[in-house]
Coordinates of C-alpha atoms and ligand atoms in Angstrom, one line a residue:
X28 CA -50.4 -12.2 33.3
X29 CA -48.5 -12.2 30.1
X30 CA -44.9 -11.6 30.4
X31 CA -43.4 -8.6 28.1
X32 CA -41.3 -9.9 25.5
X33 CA -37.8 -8.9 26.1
X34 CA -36.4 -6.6 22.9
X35 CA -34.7 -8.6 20.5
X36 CA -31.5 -6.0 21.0
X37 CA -31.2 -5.9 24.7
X38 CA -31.1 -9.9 24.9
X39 CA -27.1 -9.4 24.1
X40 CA -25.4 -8.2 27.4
X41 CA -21.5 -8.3 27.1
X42 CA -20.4 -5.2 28.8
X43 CA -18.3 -4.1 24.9
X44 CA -21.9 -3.8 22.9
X45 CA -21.7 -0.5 24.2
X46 CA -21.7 3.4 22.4
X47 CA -18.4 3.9 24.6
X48 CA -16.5 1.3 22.8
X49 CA -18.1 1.2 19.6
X50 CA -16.7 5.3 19.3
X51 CA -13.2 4.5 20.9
X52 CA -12.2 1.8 18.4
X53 CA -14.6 3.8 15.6
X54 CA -12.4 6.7 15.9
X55 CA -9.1 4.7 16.2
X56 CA -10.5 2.8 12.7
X57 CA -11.3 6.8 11.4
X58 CA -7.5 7.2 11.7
X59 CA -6.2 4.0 10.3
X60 CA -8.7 4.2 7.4
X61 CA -7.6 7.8 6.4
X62 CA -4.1 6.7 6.8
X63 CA -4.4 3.9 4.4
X64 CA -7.3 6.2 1.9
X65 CA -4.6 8.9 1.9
X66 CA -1.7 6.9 1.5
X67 CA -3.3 4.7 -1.8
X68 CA -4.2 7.8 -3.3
X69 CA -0.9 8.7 -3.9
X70 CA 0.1 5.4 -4.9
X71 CA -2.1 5.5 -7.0
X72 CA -1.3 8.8 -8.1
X73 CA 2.3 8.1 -8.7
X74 CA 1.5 5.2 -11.0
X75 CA -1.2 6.9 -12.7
X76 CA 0.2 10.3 -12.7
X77 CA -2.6 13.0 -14.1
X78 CA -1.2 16.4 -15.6
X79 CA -1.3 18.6 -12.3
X80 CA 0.3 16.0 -10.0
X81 CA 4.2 16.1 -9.3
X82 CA 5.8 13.4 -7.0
X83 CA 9.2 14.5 -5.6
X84 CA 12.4 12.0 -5.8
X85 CA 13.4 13.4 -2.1
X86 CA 13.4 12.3 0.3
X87 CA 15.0 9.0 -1.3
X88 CA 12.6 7.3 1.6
X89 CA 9.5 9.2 1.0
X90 CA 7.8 6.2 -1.0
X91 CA 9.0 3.9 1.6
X92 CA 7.1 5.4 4.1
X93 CA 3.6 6.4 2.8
X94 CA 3.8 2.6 1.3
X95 CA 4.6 1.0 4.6
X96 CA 2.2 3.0 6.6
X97 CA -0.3 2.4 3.6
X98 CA 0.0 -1.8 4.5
X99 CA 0.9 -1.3 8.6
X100 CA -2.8 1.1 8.8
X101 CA -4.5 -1.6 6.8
X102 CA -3.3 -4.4 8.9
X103 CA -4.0 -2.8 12.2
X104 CA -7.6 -1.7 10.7
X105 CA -8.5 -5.5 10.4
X106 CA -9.0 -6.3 14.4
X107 CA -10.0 -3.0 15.2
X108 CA -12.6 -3.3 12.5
X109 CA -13.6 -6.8 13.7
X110 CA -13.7 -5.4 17.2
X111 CA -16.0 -2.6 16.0
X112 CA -18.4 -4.5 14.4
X113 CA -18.7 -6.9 17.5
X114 CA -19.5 -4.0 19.7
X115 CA -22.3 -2.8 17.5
X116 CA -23.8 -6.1 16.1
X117 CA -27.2 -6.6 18.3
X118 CA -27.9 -3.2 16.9
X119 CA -28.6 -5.7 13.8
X120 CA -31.2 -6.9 15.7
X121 CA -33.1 -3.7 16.0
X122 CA -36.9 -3.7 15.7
X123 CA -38.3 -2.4 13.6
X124 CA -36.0 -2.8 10.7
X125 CA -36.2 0.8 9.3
X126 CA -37.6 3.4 11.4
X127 CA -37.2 7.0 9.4
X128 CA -35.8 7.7 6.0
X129 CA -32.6 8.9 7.9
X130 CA -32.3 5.9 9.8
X131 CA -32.7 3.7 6.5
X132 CA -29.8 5.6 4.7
X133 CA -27.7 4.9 7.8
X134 CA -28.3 1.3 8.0
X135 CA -27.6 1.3 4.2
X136 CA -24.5 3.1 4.4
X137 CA -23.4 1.0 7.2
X138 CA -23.7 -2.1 5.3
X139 CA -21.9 -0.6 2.2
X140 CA -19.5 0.6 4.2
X141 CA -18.5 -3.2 6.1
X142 CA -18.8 -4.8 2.9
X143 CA -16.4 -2.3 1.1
X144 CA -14.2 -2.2 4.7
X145 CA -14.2 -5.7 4.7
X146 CA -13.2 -6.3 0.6
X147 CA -10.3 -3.8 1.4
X148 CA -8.8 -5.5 4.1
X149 CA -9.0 -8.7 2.3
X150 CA -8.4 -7.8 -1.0
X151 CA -5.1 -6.1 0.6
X152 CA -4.1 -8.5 2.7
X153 CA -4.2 -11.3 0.5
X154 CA -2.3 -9.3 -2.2
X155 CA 0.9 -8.4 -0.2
X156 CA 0.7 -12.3 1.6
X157 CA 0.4 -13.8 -1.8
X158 CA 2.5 -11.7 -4.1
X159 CA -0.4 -10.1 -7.2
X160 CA -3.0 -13.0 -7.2
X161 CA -4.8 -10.8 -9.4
X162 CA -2.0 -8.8 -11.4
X163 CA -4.8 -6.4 -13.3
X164 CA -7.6 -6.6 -11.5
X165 CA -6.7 -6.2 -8.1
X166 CA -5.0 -2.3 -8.5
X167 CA -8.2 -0.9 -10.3
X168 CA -10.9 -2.7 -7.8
X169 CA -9.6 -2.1 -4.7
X170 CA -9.1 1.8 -5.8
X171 CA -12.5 2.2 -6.7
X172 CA -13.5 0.1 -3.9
X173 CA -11.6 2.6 -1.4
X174 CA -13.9 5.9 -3.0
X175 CA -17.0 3.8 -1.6
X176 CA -15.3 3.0 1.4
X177 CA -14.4 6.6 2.6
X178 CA -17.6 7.6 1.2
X179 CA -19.9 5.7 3.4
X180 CA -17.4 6.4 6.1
X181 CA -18.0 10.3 5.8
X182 CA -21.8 9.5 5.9
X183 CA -21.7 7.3 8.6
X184 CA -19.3 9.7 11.0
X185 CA -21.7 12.3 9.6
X186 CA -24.6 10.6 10.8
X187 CA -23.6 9.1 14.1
X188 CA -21.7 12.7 15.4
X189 CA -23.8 13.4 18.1
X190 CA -24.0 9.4 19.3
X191 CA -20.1 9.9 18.7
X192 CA -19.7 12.9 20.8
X193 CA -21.8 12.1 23.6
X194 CA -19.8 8.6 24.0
X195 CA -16.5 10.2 23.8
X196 CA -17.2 13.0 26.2
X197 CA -19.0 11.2 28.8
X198 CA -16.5 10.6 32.1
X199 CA -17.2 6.6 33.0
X200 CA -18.8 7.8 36.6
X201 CA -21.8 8.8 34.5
X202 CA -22.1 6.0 32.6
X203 CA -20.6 3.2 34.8
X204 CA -20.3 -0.7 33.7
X205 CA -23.2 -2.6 33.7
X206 CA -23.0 -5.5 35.9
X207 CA -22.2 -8.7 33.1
X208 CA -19.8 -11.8 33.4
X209 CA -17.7 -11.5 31.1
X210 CA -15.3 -9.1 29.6
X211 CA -15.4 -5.4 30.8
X212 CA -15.3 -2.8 28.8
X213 CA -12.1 -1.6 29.4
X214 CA -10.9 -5.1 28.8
X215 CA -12.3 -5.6 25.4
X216 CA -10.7 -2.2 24.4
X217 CA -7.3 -3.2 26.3
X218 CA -7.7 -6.6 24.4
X219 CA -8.4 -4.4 20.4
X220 CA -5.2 -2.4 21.3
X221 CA -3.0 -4.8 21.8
X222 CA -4.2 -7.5 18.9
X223 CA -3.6 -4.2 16.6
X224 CA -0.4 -3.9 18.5
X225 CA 0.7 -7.3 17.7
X226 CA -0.4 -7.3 14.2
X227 CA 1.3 -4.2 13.4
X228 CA 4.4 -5.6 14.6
X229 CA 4.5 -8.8 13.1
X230 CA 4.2 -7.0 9.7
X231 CA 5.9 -3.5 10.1
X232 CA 9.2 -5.7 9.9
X233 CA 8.9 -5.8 6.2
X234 CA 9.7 -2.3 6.0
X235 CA 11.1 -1.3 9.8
X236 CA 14.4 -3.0 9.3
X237 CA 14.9 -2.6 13.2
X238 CA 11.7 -4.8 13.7
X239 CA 12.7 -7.5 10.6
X240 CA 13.5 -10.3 13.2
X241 CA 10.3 -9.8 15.3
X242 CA 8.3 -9.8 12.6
X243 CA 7.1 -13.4 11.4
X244 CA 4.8 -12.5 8.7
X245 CA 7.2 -9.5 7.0
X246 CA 6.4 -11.4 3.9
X247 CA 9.1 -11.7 1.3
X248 CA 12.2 -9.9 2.8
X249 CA 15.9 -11.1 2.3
X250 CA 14.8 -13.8 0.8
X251 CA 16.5 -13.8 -3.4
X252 CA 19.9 -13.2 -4.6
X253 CA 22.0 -10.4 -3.5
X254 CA 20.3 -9.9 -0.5
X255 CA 17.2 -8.5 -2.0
X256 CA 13.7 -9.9 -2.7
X257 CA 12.3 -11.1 -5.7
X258 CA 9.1 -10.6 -7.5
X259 CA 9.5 -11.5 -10.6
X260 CA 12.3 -13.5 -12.0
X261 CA 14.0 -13.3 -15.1
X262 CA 12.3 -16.9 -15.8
X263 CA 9.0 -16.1 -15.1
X264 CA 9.2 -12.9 -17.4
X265 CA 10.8 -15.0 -20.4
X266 CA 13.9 -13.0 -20.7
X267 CA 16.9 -14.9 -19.8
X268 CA 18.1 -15.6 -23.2
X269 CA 17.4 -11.8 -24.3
X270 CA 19.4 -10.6 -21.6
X271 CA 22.4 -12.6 -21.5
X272 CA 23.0 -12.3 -25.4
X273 CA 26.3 -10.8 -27.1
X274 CA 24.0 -8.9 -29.1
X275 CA 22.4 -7.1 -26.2
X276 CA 22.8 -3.0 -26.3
X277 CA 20.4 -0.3 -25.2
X278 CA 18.9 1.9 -27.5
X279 CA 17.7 5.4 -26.6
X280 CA 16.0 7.4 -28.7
X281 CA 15.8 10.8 -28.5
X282 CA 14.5 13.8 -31.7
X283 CA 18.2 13.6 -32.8
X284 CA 18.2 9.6 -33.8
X285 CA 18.7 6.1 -31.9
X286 CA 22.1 5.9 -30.3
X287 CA 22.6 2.6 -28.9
X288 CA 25.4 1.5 -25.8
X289 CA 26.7 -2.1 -25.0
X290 CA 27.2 -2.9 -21.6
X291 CA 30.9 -2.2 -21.9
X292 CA 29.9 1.4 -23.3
X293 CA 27.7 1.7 -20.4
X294 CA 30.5 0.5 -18.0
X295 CA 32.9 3.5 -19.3
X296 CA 30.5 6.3 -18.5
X297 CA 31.2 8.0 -15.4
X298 CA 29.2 6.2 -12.4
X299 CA 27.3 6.7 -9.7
X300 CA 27.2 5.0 -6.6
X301 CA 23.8 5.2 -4.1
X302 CA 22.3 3.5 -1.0
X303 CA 18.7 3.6 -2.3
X304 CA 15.0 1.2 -1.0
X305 CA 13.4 -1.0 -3.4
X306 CA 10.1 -0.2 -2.1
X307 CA 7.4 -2.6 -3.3
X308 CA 3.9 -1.3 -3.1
X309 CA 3.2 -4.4 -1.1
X310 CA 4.7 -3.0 1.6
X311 CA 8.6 -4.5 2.1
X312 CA 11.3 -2.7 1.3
X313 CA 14.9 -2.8 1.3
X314 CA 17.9 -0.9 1.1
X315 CA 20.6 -2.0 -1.2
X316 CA 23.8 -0.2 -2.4
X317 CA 23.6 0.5 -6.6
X318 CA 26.0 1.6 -9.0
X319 CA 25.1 2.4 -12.6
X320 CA 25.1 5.3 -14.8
X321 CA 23.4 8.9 -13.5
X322 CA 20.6 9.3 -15.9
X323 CA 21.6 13.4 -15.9
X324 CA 25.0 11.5 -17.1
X325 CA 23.3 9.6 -19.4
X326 CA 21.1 12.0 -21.0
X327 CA 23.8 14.7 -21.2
X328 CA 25.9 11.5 -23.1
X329 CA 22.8 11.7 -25.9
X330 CA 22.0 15.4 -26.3
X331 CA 19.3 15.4 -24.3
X332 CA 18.1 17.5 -21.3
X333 CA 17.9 16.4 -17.7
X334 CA 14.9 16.9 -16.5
X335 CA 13.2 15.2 -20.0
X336 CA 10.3 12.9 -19.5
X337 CA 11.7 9.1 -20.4
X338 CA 9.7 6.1 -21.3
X339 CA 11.4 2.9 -20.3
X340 CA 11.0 -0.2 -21.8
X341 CA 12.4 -4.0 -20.6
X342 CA 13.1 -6.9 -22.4
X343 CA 9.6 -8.4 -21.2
X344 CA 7.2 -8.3 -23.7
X345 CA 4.2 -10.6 -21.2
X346 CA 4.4 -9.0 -18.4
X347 CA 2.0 -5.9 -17.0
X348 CA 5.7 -4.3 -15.2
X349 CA 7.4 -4.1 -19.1
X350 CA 7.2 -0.5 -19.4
X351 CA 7.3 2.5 -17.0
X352 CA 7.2 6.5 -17.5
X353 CA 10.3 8.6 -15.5
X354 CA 9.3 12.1 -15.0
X355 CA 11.2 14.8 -15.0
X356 CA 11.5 15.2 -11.5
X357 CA 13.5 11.6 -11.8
X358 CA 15.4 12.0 -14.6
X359 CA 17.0 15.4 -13.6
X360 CA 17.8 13.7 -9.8
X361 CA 21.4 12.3 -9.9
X362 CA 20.2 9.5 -7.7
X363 CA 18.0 8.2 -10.5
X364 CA 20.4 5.3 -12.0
X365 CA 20.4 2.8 -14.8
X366 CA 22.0 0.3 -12.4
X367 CA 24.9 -1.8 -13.7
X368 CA 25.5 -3.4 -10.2
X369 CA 24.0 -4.2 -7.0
X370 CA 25.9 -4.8 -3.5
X371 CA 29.0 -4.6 -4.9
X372 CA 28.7 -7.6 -7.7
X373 CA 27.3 -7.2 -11.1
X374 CA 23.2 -7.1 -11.2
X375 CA 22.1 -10.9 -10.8
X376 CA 19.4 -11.9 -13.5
X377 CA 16.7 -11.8 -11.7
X378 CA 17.5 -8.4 -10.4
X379 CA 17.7 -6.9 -13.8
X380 CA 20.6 -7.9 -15.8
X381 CA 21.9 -6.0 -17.4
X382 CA 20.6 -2.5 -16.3
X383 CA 17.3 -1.8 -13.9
X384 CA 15.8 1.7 -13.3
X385 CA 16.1 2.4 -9.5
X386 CA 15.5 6.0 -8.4
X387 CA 14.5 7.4 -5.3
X388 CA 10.9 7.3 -3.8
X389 CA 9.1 5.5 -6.3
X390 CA 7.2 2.6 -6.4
X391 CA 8.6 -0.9 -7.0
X392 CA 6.4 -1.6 -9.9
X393 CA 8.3 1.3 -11.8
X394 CA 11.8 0.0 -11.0
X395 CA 11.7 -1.5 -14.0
X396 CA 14.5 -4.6 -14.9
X397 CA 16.0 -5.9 -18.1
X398 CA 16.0 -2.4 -19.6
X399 CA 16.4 -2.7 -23.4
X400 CA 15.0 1.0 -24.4
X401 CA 14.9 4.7 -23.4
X402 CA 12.9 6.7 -25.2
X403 CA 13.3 10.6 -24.3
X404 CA 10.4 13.2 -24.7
Ligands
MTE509 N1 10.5 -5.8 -16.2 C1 10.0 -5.9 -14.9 N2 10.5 -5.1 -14.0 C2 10.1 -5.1 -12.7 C3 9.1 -6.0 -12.4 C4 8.5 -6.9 -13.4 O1 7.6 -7.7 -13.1 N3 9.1 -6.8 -14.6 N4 8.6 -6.1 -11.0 C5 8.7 -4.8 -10.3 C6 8.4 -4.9 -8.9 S1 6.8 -5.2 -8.5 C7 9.3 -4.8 -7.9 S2 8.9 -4.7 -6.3 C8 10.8 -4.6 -8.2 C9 11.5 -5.7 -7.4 O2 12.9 -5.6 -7.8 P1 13.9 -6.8 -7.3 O3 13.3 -8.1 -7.9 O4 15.2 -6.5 -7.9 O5 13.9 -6.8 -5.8 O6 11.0 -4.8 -9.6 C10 10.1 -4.2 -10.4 N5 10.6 -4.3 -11.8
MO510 MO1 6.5 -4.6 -6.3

């Protein structure tokens, strides 16, 4: 007699290629995929502010956080993604290939949706390990990326719902273990907690400062002068002789005229002192003490209004970080400073000599250094 063949799909028997699994980490990847979706909108948002959207400057942390949850969701998403994909892959083996128009679009949106998951991850991963690989490039692609990554995510939840609610209701006594060598069940899905555990914690560190020692890979923290990180030097942006001339001031023009300050006329405006992050959108950040001029002080000093929309320009003509936009919301916050000093010592070159931007929650990017020009709107 001949002998059945044995479906291609059942041939894989590890106890985790099951629907119980697959929905336990699916949902757990639901959450840390929204998190991070969420999170790089308004990154995005902030840097690429349309008309309608306003960004507060409080909290003075507020950035810090939705940045740091942004990079701590996308690292824990990478093993619970690989974990998801493990559980489900014999289902890749599934005769025939396409069964039903419905079942075509889901198998097409599931293979959109790894491939964008997976370009994410990497693309993210890579760019806070390795400091902007891909200056330009990298911002735009993996926001548009992320729209086809939350899109094929709502169409795959979509599709699989009642697969999805049948697993997660189902008490175990109905759907007991089957009998494998091997990893149970329960121990795969103690096994994807904990290796998003770990990873978590081995990055959370560049923005938990309680967790900075534990963490080995918090990339780039406490590590440059002053106590602060780095990202760009004052060599690297081709500014060093600019900003240690005699001849330096700061213009800032507003409808009256130009005025212009030196650094000792900036020096005898009233200052303000503030604990405030550098918050880099690759996740670190840092607290550090500033001490510069108010910039409701300084625009008062030029006729202008608080509250007035500035364009801020640096001494770095190369760079893609030469020019940022403070809104109003910033420039009418007397946290938001033209920083003179940092920690106590005047700003080190590579910090920003001779004045930076910092203001509160906002994006390291727009902390812009080596400020030569203020332009008021
Ligand atoms: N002119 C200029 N300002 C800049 C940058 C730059 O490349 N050029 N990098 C920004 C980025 S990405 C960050 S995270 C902060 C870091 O500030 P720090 O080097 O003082 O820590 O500076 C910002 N200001
Ligand atoms: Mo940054």
């Amino acid at each position: 007699m001949k002998r059945l063949p044995v479906p291609d799909e059942e041939r894989f028997t590890a106890a985790a290629h099951s629907p119980r699994v697959t929905a336990r980490v699916g949902l757990w990847l639901a959450i840390t995929f929204t998190t991070c979706f969420v999170t790089g909108l308004l990154s995005h948002l902030i840097q690429h502010p349309p008309e309608w959207f306003l960004w507060p400057s409080r909290p003075i942390w507020l950035y810090r956080v939705t940045q740091g949850l942004h990079v701590v969701a996308g690292v824990a998403s990478i093993p619970l993604l690989l974990a998801k994909l493990w559980s489900v892959y014999p289902k890749l083996f599934g005769k025939p290939l396409v069964r039903s128009i419905p079942h075509a679009v889901e198998r097409l949106s599931i293979l959109v949706l790894s491939a964008a998951a997976f370009f994410e991850l990497t693309t993210g991963l890579l760019n806070v390990a390795q400091n902007y690989p891909w200056t330009f490039y990298f911002p735009q692609v993996h926001y548009a990326v992320a729209w086809v990554a939350i899109g094929s995510i709502l169409v795959h939840i979509a599709v699989k719902l009642p697969v999805i609610r049948r697993a997660l209701t189902r008490r175990p006594a109905d759907d007991p273990e089957p009998p494998s060598a091997g990893l149970s069940r329960r121990g795969f899905l103690r096994t994807t907690w904990l290796t998003a555990g770990v990873s978590v914690v081995a990055t959370a560190g560049a923005t938990v400062p309680l967790l900075r020692n534990v963490s080995g890979l918090s990339w780039r923290t406490g590590n440059g002068t002053q106590g602060l990180p780095v990202n760009r030097t004052a060599t690297a942006a081709g500014v060093v002789q600019a900003a240690q001339a005699t001849t330096w001031q700061l213009s800032v023009v507003t409808s009256a005229g130009t005025r212009t300050f030196s650094l000792a006329e900036l020096r005898a405006l009233p200052q303000t002192t503030a604990e405030l992050p550098i918050a880099c959108v690759e996740g670190w950040s840092q607290s550090a003490i500033w001490r510069g001029v108010a910039f409701p002080t300084l625009l008062t000093a030029v006729g202008a209004q608080p509250g007035a929309t500035v364009r801020v320009s640096s001494l770095e003509r190369s760079g893609l970080y030469g020019v940022s936009v403070l809104p109003g919301e910033h420039t009418a916050d007397a946290l938001t400073l033209l920083a003179l000093e940092l920690n106590g010592e005047v700003l080190d070159l590579d910090h920003g000599f001779p004045c930076r931007i910092i203001a509160p929650s906002r994006p390291g990017v727009l902390q812009t250094k080596w400020v030569s020009k203020l332009e008021v709107w």
